[in-house]
GROMACS .gro file of N, CA, C and O in nm:
model
  544
    1MET      N    1  13.889  23.169  25.055
    1MET     CA    2  13.771  23.107  24.999
    1MET      C    3  13.663  23.105  25.105
    1MET      O    4  13.687  23.070  25.219
    2MET      N    5  13.543  23.142  25.066
    2MET     CA    6  13.433  23.146  25.161
    2MET      C    7  13.329  23.043  25.123
    2MET      O    8  13.240  23.068  25.044
    3LEU      N    9  13.342  22.922  25.176
    3LEU     CA   10  13.242  22.819  25.154
    3LEU      C   11  13.144  22.822  25.268
    3LEU      O   12  13.180  22.843  25.382
    4THR      N   13  13.019  22.799  25.237
    4THR     CA   14  12.918  22.795  25.341
    4THR      C   15  12.865  22.654  25.353
    4THR      O   16  12.844  22.587  25.253
    5ASP      N   17  12.846  22.608  25.473
    5ASP     CA   18  12.788  22.477  25.498
    5ASP      C   19  12.645  22.490  25.548
    5ASP      O   20  12.587  22.395  25.596
    6ALA      N   21  12.589  22.609  25.537
    6ALA     CA   22  12.451  22.630  25.582
    6ALA      C   23  12.359  22.538  25.505
    6ALA      O   24  12.365  22.532  25.383
    7PRO      N   25  12.274  22.463  25.576
    7PRO     CA   26  12.186  22.371  25.505
    7PRO      C   27  12.083  22.445  25.421
    7PRO      O   28  12.031  22.549  25.461
    8ALA      N   29  12.057  22.393  25.304
    8ALA     CA   30  11.953  22.448  25.217
    8ALA      C   31  11.820  22.386  25.256
    8ALA      O   32  11.816  22.277  25.314
    9ALA      N   33  11.712  22.455  25.226
    9ALA     CA   34  11.581  22.396  25.248
    9ALA      C   35  11.569  22.274  25.158
    9ALA      O   36  11.605  22.278  25.042
   10SER      N   37  11.520  22.165  25.210
   10SER     CA   38  11.506  22.046  25.129
   10SER      C   39  11.358  22.021  25.101
   10SER      O   40  11.273  22.069  25.173
   11PRO      N   41  11.328  21.945  24.996
   11PRO     CA   42  11.188  21.920  24.964
   11PRO      C   43  11.110  21.859  25.080
   11PRO      O   44  10.993  21.887  25.097
   12ALA      N   45  11.175  21.776  25.161
   12ALA     CA   46  11.106  21.713  25.272
   12ALA      C   47  11.064  21.816  25.377
   12ALA      O   48  10.969  21.796  25.451
   13VAL      N   49  11.135  21.929  25.385
   13VAL     CA   50  11.106  22.032  25.483
   13VAL      C   51  11.000  22.130  25.432
   13VAL      O   52  10.926  22.187  25.508
   14CYS      N   53  10.994  22.148  25.301
   14CYS     CA   54  10.899  22.243  25.242
   14CYS      C   55  10.756  22.193  25.260
   14CYS      O   56  10.727  22.076  25.235
   15GLN      N   57  10.670  22.282  25.302
   15GLN     CA   58  10.528  22.252  25.304
   15GLN      C   59  10.473  22.293  25.167
   15GLN      O   60  10.458  22.411  25.139
   16LEU      N   61  10.450  22.194  25.083
   16LEU     CA   62  10.411  22.220  24.945
   16LEU      C   63  10.261  22.243  24.933
   16LEU      O   64  10.183  22.196  25.016
   17ILE      N   65  10.222  22.312  24.828
   17ILE     CA   66  10.080  22.333  24.802
   17ILE      C   67  10.013  22.199  24.771
   17ILE      O   68  10.080  22.102  24.735
   18ALA      N   69   9.882  22.194  24.786
   18ALA     CA   70   9.807  22.070  24.765
   18ALA      C   71   9.832  22.015  24.625
   18ALA      O   72   9.829  22.088  24.526
   19GLY      N   73   9.860  21.885  24.618
   19GLY     CA   74   9.882  21.817  24.492
   19GLY      C   75  10.026  21.813  24.445
   19GLY      O   76  10.059  21.738  24.355
   20ALA      N   77  10.112  21.894  24.504
   20ALA     CA   78  10.253  21.897  24.464
   20ALA      C   79  10.328  21.782  24.527
   20ALA      O   80  10.299  21.743  24.640
   21GLU      N   81  10.424  21.730  24.454
   21GLU     CA   82  10.507  21.620  24.502
   21GLU      C   83  10.652  21.666  24.510
   21GLU      O   84  10.703  21.723  24.413
   22PRO      N   85  10.719  21.641  24.623
   22PRO     CA   86  10.860  21.682  24.634
   22PRO      C   87  10.951  21.598  24.545
   22PRO      O   88  10.922  21.483  24.516
   23ILE      N   89  11.060  21.658  24.504
   23ILE     CA   90  11.166  21.590  24.429
   23ILE      C   91  11.293  21.609  24.510
   23ILE      O   92  11.334  21.722  24.536
   24ALA      N   93  11.354  21.499  24.553
   24ALA     CA   94  11.464  21.505  24.649
   24ALA      C   95  11.596  21.554  24.592
   24ALA      O   96  11.676  21.615  24.664
   25ASP      N   97  11.622  21.528  24.464
   25ASP     CA   98  11.752  21.564  24.408
   25ASP      C   99  11.744  21.571  24.256
   25ASP      O  100  11.638  21.551  24.198
   26LEU      N  101  11.857  21.598  24.193
   26LEU     CA  102  11.860  21.613  24.047
   26LEU      C  103  11.814  21.488  23.973
   26LEU      O  104  11.757  21.498  23.864
   27ALA      N  105  11.836  21.371  24.031
   27ALA     CA  106  11.799  21.246  23.965
   27ALA      C  107  11.647  21.236  23.945
   27ALA      O  108  11.602  21.164  23.855
   28GLY      N  109  11.569  21.309  24.023
   28GLY     CA  110  11.424  21.304  24.011
   28GLY      C  111  11.366  21.401  23.909
   28GLY      O  112  11.245  21.405  23.888
   29LEU      N  113  11.451  21.480  23.844
   29LEU     CA  114  11.405  21.578  23.746
   29LEU      C  115  11.394  21.517  23.607
   29LEU      O  116  11.466  21.423  23.573
   30PRO      N  117  11.305  21.571  23.523
   30PRO     CA  118  11.297  21.522  23.385
   30PRO      C  119  11.427  21.553  23.309
   30PRO      O  120  11.495  21.650  23.340
   31PRO      N  121  11.459  21.472  23.209
   31PRO     CA  122  11.583  21.493  23.133
   31PRO      C  123  11.596  21.633  23.074
   31PRO      O  124  11.707  21.686  23.066
   32ALA      N  125  11.486  21.696  23.034
   32ALA     CA  126  11.494  21.832  22.977
   32ALA      C  127  11.554  21.930  23.076
   32ALA      O  128  11.626  22.023  23.037
   33MET      N  129  11.528  21.911  23.203
   33MET     CA  130  11.581  22.003  23.305
   33MET      C  131  11.730  21.981  23.325
   33MET      O  132  11.806  22.077  23.335
   34THR      N  133  11.772  21.856  23.333
   34THR     CA  134  11.915  21.831  23.352
   34THR      C  135  11.993  21.871  23.227
   34THR      O  136  12.105  21.921  23.237
   35ARG      N  137  11.933  21.857  23.107
   35ARG     CA  138  11.999  21.904  22.984
   35ARG      C  139  12.016  22.056  22.988
   35ARG      O  140  12.118  22.108  22.944
   36ALA      N  141  11.915  22.127  23.040
   36ALA     CA  142  11.924  22.273  23.048
   36ALA      C  143  12.039  22.314  23.140
   36ALA      O  144  12.112  22.408  23.110
   37LEU      N  145  12.056  22.244  23.251
   37LEU     CA  146  12.167  22.273  23.343
   37LEU      C  147  12.300  22.243  23.275
   37LEU      O  148  12.394  22.323  23.283
   38ASP      N  149  12.308  22.130  23.207
   38ASP     CA  150  12.432  22.092  23.138
   38ASP      C  151  12.466  22.192  23.029
   38ASP      O  152  12.582  22.231  23.012
   39ALA      N  153  12.365  22.235  22.953
   39ALA     CA  154  12.389  22.329  22.843
   39ALA      C  155  12.444  22.462  22.895
   39ALA      O  156  12.521  22.528  22.826
   40ARG      N  157  12.406  22.500  23.014
   40ARG     CA  158  12.453  22.625  23.074
   40ARG      C  159  12.578  22.602  23.160
   40ARG      O  160  12.623  22.692  23.229
   41GLN      N  161  12.628  22.479  23.160
   41GLN     CA  162  12.744  22.440  23.240
   41GLN      C  163  12.726  22.477  23.387
   41GLN      O  164  12.817  22.528  23.451
   42ILE      N  165  12.607  22.449  23.438
   42ILE     CA  166  12.576  22.478  23.578
   42ILE      C  167  12.607  22.355  23.662
   42ILE      O  168  12.549  22.249  23.641
   43GLN      N  169  12.702  22.370  23.753
   43GLN     CA  170  12.738  22.263  23.845
   43GLN      C  171  12.676  22.293  23.980
   43GLN      O  172  12.700  22.401  24.036
   44LEU      N  173  12.597  22.199  24.031
   44LEU     CA  174  12.527  22.220  24.157
   44LEU      C  175  12.587  22.134  24.268
   44LEU      O  176  12.612  22.016  24.249
   45SER      N  177  12.605  22.196  24.383
   45SER     CA  178  12.635  22.121  24.504
   45SER      C  179  12.504  22.059  24.549
   45SER      O  180  12.397  22.118  24.529
   46PRO      N  181  12.505  21.941  24.610
   46PRO     CA  182  12.379  21.882  24.655
   46PRO      C  183  12.316  21.964  24.768
   46PRO      O  184  12.383  22.045  24.833
   47ALA      N  185  12.189  21.941  24.793
   47ALA     CA  186  12.118  22.009  24.902
   47ALA      C  187  12.195  21.990  25.032
   47ALA      O  188  12.235  21.879  25.066
   48GLY      N  189  12.220  22.099  25.102
   48GLY     CA  190  12.293  22.093  25.227
   48GLY      C  191  12.444  22.085  25.211
   48GLY      O  192  12.518  22.094  25.308
   49GLY      N  193  12.493  22.072  25.085
   49GLY     CA  194  12.636  22.062  25.060
   49GLY      C  195  12.704  22.199  25.064
   49GLY      O  196  12.639  22.303  25.062
   50SER      N  197  12.834  22.197  25.068
   50SER     CA  198  12.911  22.321  25.069
   50SER      C  199  12.905  22.387  24.932
   50SER      O  200  12.904  22.320  24.829
   51PHE      N  201  12.901  22.519  24.931
   51PHE     CA  202  12.913  22.594  24.807
   51PHE      C  203  12.964  22.732  24.839
   51PHE      O  204  12.963  22.776  24.953
   52ASN      N  205  13.015  22.800  24.739
   52ASN     CA  206  13.074  22.931  24.757
   52ASN      C  207  12.966  23.037  24.736
   52ASN      O  208  12.923  23.061  24.624
   53ALA      N  209  12.921  23.099  24.842
   53ALA     CA  210  12.815  23.201  24.834
   53ALA      C  211  12.871  23.338  24.797
   53ALA      O  212  12.795  23.430  24.771
   54SER      N  213  13.003  23.350  24.791
   54SER     CA  214  13.065  23.479  24.759
   54SER      C  215  13.119  23.476  24.616
   54SER      O  216  13.101  23.380  24.544
   55ASP      N  217  13.189  23.583  24.578
   55ASP     CA  218  13.251  23.585  24.446
   55ASP      C  219  13.403  23.572  24.455
   55ASP      O  220  13.475  23.602  24.361
   56ILE      N  221  13.452  23.526  24.569
   56ILE     CA  222  13.596  23.512  24.592
   56ILE      C  223  13.629  23.364  24.607
   56ILE      O  224  13.567  23.294  24.686
   57GLY      N  225  13.724  23.317  24.528
   57GLY     CA  226  13.766  23.178  24.537
   57GLY      C  227  13.689  23.088  24.442
   57GLY      O  228  13.601  23.131  24.369
   58PRO      N  229  13.724  22.959  24.445
   58PRO     CA  230  13.663  22.864  24.352
   58PRO      C  231  13.521  22.824  24.394
   58PRO      O  232  13.479  22.845  24.506
   59GLY      N  233  13.450  22.762  24.300
   59GLY     CA  234  13.313  22.715  24.324
   59GLY      C  235  13.311  22.578  24.386
   59GLY      O  236  13.412  22.535  24.439
   60PRO      N  237  13.197  22.513  24.387
   60PRO     CA  238  13.079  22.549  24.309
   60PRO      C  239  13.006  22.670  24.368
   60PRO      O  240  13.006  22.688  24.488
   61TRP      N  241  12.944  22.748  24.279
   61TRP     CA  242  12.873  22.869  24.322
   61TRP      C  243  12.723  22.849  24.325
   61TRP      O  244  12.649  22.944  24.347
   62ARG      N  245  12.679  22.727  24.302
   62ARG     CA  246  12.536  22.700  24.303
   62ARG      C  247  12.508  22.575  24.385
   62ARG      O  248  12.587  22.482  24.386
   63ARG      N  249  12.392  22.577  24.452
   63ARG     CA  250  12.355  22.463  24.537
   63ARG      C  251  12.207  22.433  24.521
   63ARG      O  252  12.123  22.523  24.529
   64PHE      N  253  12.176  22.306  24.498
   64PHE     CA  254  12.037  22.259  24.491
   64PHE      C  255  11.967  22.296  24.622
   64PHE      O  256  12.018  22.268  24.731
   65ALA      N  257  11.851  22.359  24.612
   65ALA     CA  258  11.776  22.397  24.732
   65ALA      C  259  11.651  22.312  24.748
   65ALA      O  260  11.626  22.255  24.853
   66SER      N  261  11.571  22.302  24.642
   66SER     CA  262  11.445  22.231  24.652
   66SER      C  263  11.386  22.210  24.513
   66SER      O  264  11.418  22.284  24.420
   67ALA      N  265  11.299  22.110  24.501
   67ALA     CA  266  11.230  22.086  24.374
   67ALA      C  267  11.098  22.015  24.401
   67ALA      O  268  11.081  21.948  24.503
   68ALA      N  269  11.006  22.033  24.308
   68ALA     CA  270  10.875  21.968  24.320
   68ALA      C  271  10.809  21.966  24.184
   68ALA      O  272  10.852  22.034  24.090
   69ARG      N  273  10.703  21.887  24.176
   69ARG     CA  274  10.621  21.885  24.055
   69ARG      C  275  10.476  21.895  24.093
   69ARG      O  276  10.433  21.847  24.197
   70LEU      N  277  10.401  21.962  24.008
   70LEU     CA  278  10.256  21.973  24.023
   70LEU      C  279  10.199  21.939  23.886
   70LEU      O  280  10.217  22.016  23.790
   71SER      N  281  10.140  21.821  23.875
   71SER     CA  282  10.090  21.771  23.748
   71SER      C  283  10.209  21.760  23.652
   71SER      O  284  10.305  21.691  23.682
   72ASP      N  285  10.205  21.831  23.540
   72ASP     CA  286  10.314  21.826  23.442
   72ASP      C  287  10.413  21.940  23.458
   72ASP      O  288  10.504  21.957  23.377
   73ARG      N  289  10.397  22.022  23.562
   73ARG     CA  290  10.486  22.137  23.583
   73ARG      C  291  10.593  22.099  23.686
   73ARG      O  292  10.561  22.057  23.797
   74TYR      N  293  10.719  22.116  23.648
   74TYR     CA  294  10.832  22.087  23.735
   74TYR      C  295  10.903  22.218  23.768
   74TYR      O  296  10.921  22.303  23.681
   75VAL      N  297  10.946  22.231  23.895
   75VAL     CA  298  11.018  22.350  23.937
   75VAL      C  299  11.134  22.307  24.025
   75VAL      O  300  11.119  22.222  24.113
   76MET      N  301  11.251  22.365  23.999
   76MET     CA  302  11.367  22.343  24.084
   76MET      C  303  11.423  22.479  24.124
   76MET      O  304  11.432  22.570  24.041
   77ILE      N  305  11.457  22.492  24.251
   77ILE     CA  306  11.518  22.613  24.303
   77ILE      C  307  11.662  22.581  24.339
   77ILE      O  308  11.690  22.478  24.400
   78TYR      N  309  11.753  22.669  24.299
   78TYR     CA  310  11.891  22.653  24.347
   78TYR      C  311  11.947  22.788  24.388
   78TYR      O  312  11.908  22.892  24.336
   79GLU      N  313  12.034  22.782  24.488
   79GLU     CA  314  12.101  22.902  24.537
   79GLU      C  315  12.213  22.936  24.440
   79GLU      O  316  12.283  22.848  24.391
   80HIS      N  317  12.230  23.064  24.412
   80HIS     CA  318  12.331  23.111  24.318
   80HIS      C  319  12.423  23.207  24.391
   80HIS      O  320  12.384  23.319  24.423
   81GLY      N  321  12.542  23.160  24.421
   81GLY     CA  322  12.640  23.243  24.490
   81GLY      C  323  12.712  23.335  24.393
   81GLY      O  324  12.674  23.347  24.277
   82GLY      N  325  12.815  23.398  24.441
   82GLY     CA  326  12.889  23.493  24.359
   82GLY      C  327  12.846  23.634  24.393
   82GLY      O  328  12.788  23.660  24.498
   83ARG      N  329  12.872  23.724  24.303
   83ARG     CA  330  12.835  23.863  24.327
   83ARG      C  331  12.684  23.875  24.321
   83ARG      O  332  12.621  23.848  24.219
   84GLY      N  333  12.621  23.911  24.429
   84GLY     CA  334  12.476  23.924  24.434
   84GLY      C  335  12.405  23.792  24.455
   84GLY      O  336  12.329  23.747  24.369
   85TYR      N  337  12.431  23.726  24.568
   85TYR     CA  338  12.366  23.599  24.602
   85TYR      C  339  12.216  23.610  24.577
   85TYR      O  340  12.152  23.709  24.614
   86HIS      N  341  12.158  23.507  24.513
   86HIS     CA  342  12.015  23.505  24.487
   86HIS      C  343  11.971  23.361  24.460
   86HIS      O  344  12.052  23.269  24.462
   87LEU      N  345  11.844  23.344  24.437
   87LEU     CA  346  11.789  23.215  24.399
   87LEU      C  347  11.762  23.214  24.250
   87LEU      O  348  11.722  23.315  24.193
   88ASP      N  349  11.783  23.099  24.186
   88ASP     CA  350  11.743  23.078  24.048
   88ASP      C  351  11.633  22.973  24.048
   88ASP      O  352  11.633  22.881  24.130
   89VAL      N  353  11.540  22.987  23.955
   89VAL     CA  354  11.428  22.893  23.941
   89VAL      C  355  11.438  22.832  23.802
   89VAL      O  356  11.447  22.904  23.702
   90LEU      N  357  11.437  22.700  23.796
   90LEU     CA  358  11.435  22.628  23.670
   90LEU      C  359  11.296  22.569  23.656
   90LEU      O  360  11.252  22.493  23.743
   91THR      N  361  11.225  22.605  23.550
   91THR     CA  362  11.088  22.556  23.530
   91THR      C  363  11.081  22.471  23.404
   91THR      O  364  11.158  22.491  23.309
   92TYR      N  365  10.987  22.378  23.403
   92TYR     CA  366  10.965  22.293  23.287
   92TYR      C  367  10.819  22.251  23.284
   92TYR      O  368  10.768  22.202  23.385
   93ASP      N  369  10.754  22.272  23.172
   93ASP     CA  370  10.617  22.227  23.153
   93ASP      C  371  10.622  22.106  23.063
   93ASP      O  372  10.651  22.117  22.944
   94GLY      N  373  10.594  21.990  23.119
   94GLY     CA  374  10.603  21.865  23.044
   94GLY      C  375  10.474  21.824  22.976
   94GLY      O  376  10.465  21.714  22.922
   95SER      N  377  10.372  21.910  22.976
   95SER     CA  378  10.245  21.872  22.915
   95SER      C  379  10.257  21.876  22.763
   95SER      O  380  10.337  21.951  22.708
   96PRO      N  381  10.175  21.797  22.695
   96PRO     CA  382  10.179  21.798  22.548
   96PRO      C  383  10.141  21.934  22.488
   96PRO      O  384  10.177  21.966  22.377
   97ARG      N  385  10.069  22.016  22.564
   97ARG     CA  386  10.026  22.147  22.517
   97ARG      C  387  10.127  22.257  22.551
   97ARG      O  388  10.099  22.374  22.529
   98ALA      N  389  10.241  22.221  22.605
   98ALA     CA  390  10.339  22.321  22.648
   98ALA      C  391  10.383  22.408  22.531
   98ALA      O  392  10.418  22.356  22.425
   99PRO      N  393  10.383  22.541  22.550
   99PRO     CA  394  10.424  22.629  22.442
   99PRO      C  395  10.574  22.624  22.416
   99PRO      O  396  10.621  22.660  22.309
  100ARG      N  397  10.650  22.581  22.515
  100ARG     CA  398  10.796  22.576  22.502
  100ARG      C  399  10.844  22.444  22.562
  100ARG      O  400  10.827  22.421  22.681
  101PRO      N  401  10.903  22.357  22.481
  101PRO     CA  402  10.938  22.224  22.529
  101PRO      C  403  11.064  22.217  22.614
  101PRO      O  404  11.091  22.116  22.675
  102ASP      N  405  11.143  22.326  22.620
  102ASP     CA  406  11.267  22.318  22.697
  102ASP      C  407  11.251  22.385  22.833
  102ASP      O  408  11.155  22.455  22.859
  103ALA      N  409  11.346  22.360  22.918
  103ALA     CA  410  11.344  22.417  23.053
  103ALA      C  411  11.396  22.561  23.047
  103ALA      O  412  11.478  22.596  22.963
  104VAL      N  413  11.347  22.645  23.138
  104VAL     CA  414  11.382  22.786  23.140
  104VAL      C  415  11.436  22.822  23.277
  104VAL      O  416  11.379  22.785  23.380
  105VAL      N  417  11.549  22.896  23.281
  105VAL     CA  418  11.605  22.945  23.406
  105VAL      C  419  11.558  23.087  23.428
  105VAL      O  420  11.566  23.171  23.338
  106HIS      N  421  11.507  23.115  23.548
  106HIS     CA  422  11.462  23.249  23.585
  106HIS      C  423  11.547  23.297  23.702
  106HIS      O  424  11.564  23.225  23.800
  107ASP      N  425  11.597  23.418  23.694
  107ASP     CA  426  11.674  23.481  23.801
  107ASP      C  427  11.575  23.544  23.898
  107ASP      O  428  11.493  23.625  23.858
  108VAL      N  429  11.581  23.507  24.024
  108VAL     CA  430  11.484  23.555  24.122
  108VAL      C  431  11.555  23.637  24.228
  108VAL      O  432  11.654  23.594  24.284
  109SER      N  433  11.504  23.755  24.256
  109SER     CA  434  11.564  23.837  24.361
  109SER      C  435  11.539  23.773  24.497
  109SER      O  436  11.436  23.710  24.518
  110MET      N  437  11.636  23.787  24.587
  110MET     CA  438  11.621  23.731  24.721
  110MET      C  439  11.516  23.809  24.798
  110MET      O  440  11.478  23.916  24.762
  111GLY      N  441  11.474  23.751  24.906
  111GLY     CA  442  11.375  23.816  24.989
  111GLY      C  443  11.272  23.714  25.035
  111GLY      O  444  11.206  23.733  25.135
  112LYS      N  445  11.257  23.607  24.963
  112LYS     CA  446  11.166  23.500  25.002
  112LYS      C  447  11.248  23.371  25.016
  112LYS      O  448  11.342  23.348  24.942
  113PRO      N  449  11.210  23.287  25.112
  113PRO     CA  450  11.282  23.160  25.129
  113PRO      C  451  11.255  23.065  25.012
  113PRO      O  452  11.153  23.077  24.944
  114PRO      N  453  11.348  22.971  24.989
  114PRO     CA  454  11.332  22.878  24.877
  114PRO      C  455  11.197  22.807  24.872
  114PRO      O  456  11.141  22.791  24.764
  115CYS      N  457  11.144  22.766  24.985
  115CYS     CA  458  11.016  22.693  24.984
  115CYS      C  459  10.902  22.782  24.936
  115CYS      O  460  10.814  22.736  24.863
  116GLU      N  461  10.902  22.908  24.972
  116GLU     CA  462  10.798  22.999  24.927
  116GLU      C  463  10.811  23.024  24.777
  116GLU      O  464  10.712  23.026  24.703
  117VAL      N  465  10.933  23.043  24.730
  117VAL     CA  466  10.958  23.062  24.587
  117VAL      C  467  10.913  22.938  24.510
  117VAL      O  468  10.850  22.948  24.403
  118LEU      N  469  10.941  22.820  24.563
  118LEU     CA  470  10.902  22.695  24.499
  118LEU      C  471  10.751  22.689  24.480
  118LEU      O  472  10.702  22.661  24.370
  119ASN      N  473  10.676  22.717  24.585
  119ASN     CA  474  10.529  22.714  24.575
  119ASN      C  475  10.476  22.820  24.480
  119ASN      O  476  10.383  22.795  24.404
  120LEU      N  477  10.535  22.938  24.481
  120LEU     CA  478  10.492  23.043  24.388
  120LEU      C  479  10.516  22.999  24.243
  120LEU      O  480  10.430  23.015  24.157
  121ALA      N  481  10.633  22.943  24.217
  121ALA     CA  482  10.668  22.902  24.080
  121ALA      C  483  10.583  22.784  24.032
  121ALA      O  484  10.562  22.768  23.912
  122LEU      N  485  10.533  22.703  24.125
  122LEU     CA  486  10.445  22.592  24.086
  122LEU      C  487  10.308  22.642  24.042
  122LEU      O  488  10.240  22.575  23.965
  123THR      N  489  10.268  22.757  24.090
  123THR     CA  490  10.130  22.801  24.068
  123THR      C  491  10.114  22.916  23.970
  123THR      O  492  10.002  22.945  23.930
  124ILE      N  493  10.223  22.981  23.930
  124ILE     CA  494  10.208  23.091  23.834
  124ILE      C  495  10.288  23.062  23.708
  124ILE      O  496  10.387  22.988  23.712
  125ALA      N  497  10.246  23.119  23.600
  125ALA     CA  498  10.318  23.103  23.474
  125ALA      C  499  10.427  23.208  23.467
  125ALA      O  500  10.399  23.327  23.465
  126LEU      N  501  10.552  23.163  23.468
  126LEU     CA  502  10.664  23.255  23.452
  126LEU      C  503  10.686  23.280  23.304
  126LEU      O  504  10.652  23.198  23.220
  127PRO      N  505  10.743  23.394  23.268
  127PRO     CA  506  10.768  23.423  23.126
  127PRO      C  507  10.849  23.312  23.060
  127PRO      O  508  10.930  23.247  23.125
  128SER      N  509  10.829  23.290  22.932
  128SER     CA  510  10.892  23.177  22.864
  128SER      C  511  11.020  23.214  22.791
  128SER      O  512  11.056  23.154  22.693
  129ARG      N  513  11.090  23.314  22.838
  129ARG     CA  514  11.222  23.344  22.782
  129ARG      C  515  11.322  23.347  22.898
  129ARG      O  516  11.284  23.367  23.011
  130ALA      N  517  11.447  23.328  22.866
  130ALA     CA  518  11.547  23.321  22.973
  130ALA      C  519  11.664  23.411  22.938
  130ALA      O  520  11.697  23.428  22.822
  131PRO      N  521  11.732  23.466  23.036
  131PRO     CA  522  11.690  23.468  23.176
  131PRO      C  523  11.591  23.582  23.202
  131PRO      O  524  11.590  23.680  23.130
  132ASP      N  525  11.513  23.567  23.302
  132ASP     CA  526  11.415  23.669  23.342
  132ASP      C  527  11.442  23.710  23.486
  132ASP      O  528  11.472  23.626  23.569
  133LYS      N  529  11.428  23.835  23.514
  133LYS     CA  530  11.439  23.884  23.650
  133LYS      C  531  11.298  23.888  23.707
  133LYS      O  532  11.214  23.960  23.658
  134ILE      N  533  11.272  23.804  23.806
  134ILE     CA  534  11.141  23.797  23.868
  134ILE      C  535  11.153  23.855  24.008
  134ILE      O  536  11.236  23.811  24.086
  135GLU      N  537  11.074  23.953  24.038
  135GLU     CA  538  11.076  24.012  24.173
  135GLU      C  539  10.939  23.995  24.235
  135GLU      O  540  10.844  24.059  24.194
  136TRP      N  541  10.931  23.906  24.336
  136TRP     CA  542  10.804  23.883  24.405
  136TRP      C  543  10.801  23.964  24.531
  136TRP      O  544  10.894  23.980  24.600
   0.00000   0.00000   0.00000
């Protein structure tokens, strides 16, 4: 089993764009986001916690990396282990004008650190279907 104890970027460490507020853990997310994780049976290790970054052995294979909100837009980044380690982005638009009331998971190719992905996801509109492969 290959568990990693490498610390994940935490919201307190991320330099967020102006107006964005960090969210420290899952408890700070809107219920629609936690329901989306539950519906997909996604179990997250806490930020900095152990998780299995490989595809060998038991999980958890996902770890909370960072989250923030900008106005009514919420974004959470988590590391996704297993075959093809990458980051996943969970977005939610809580505004009354939101075209889609549920949270959406986007598959993001690696190459950018979690904090950079977080800021990008706060400022651009990601497609409203899931899952999406986003390559920045």
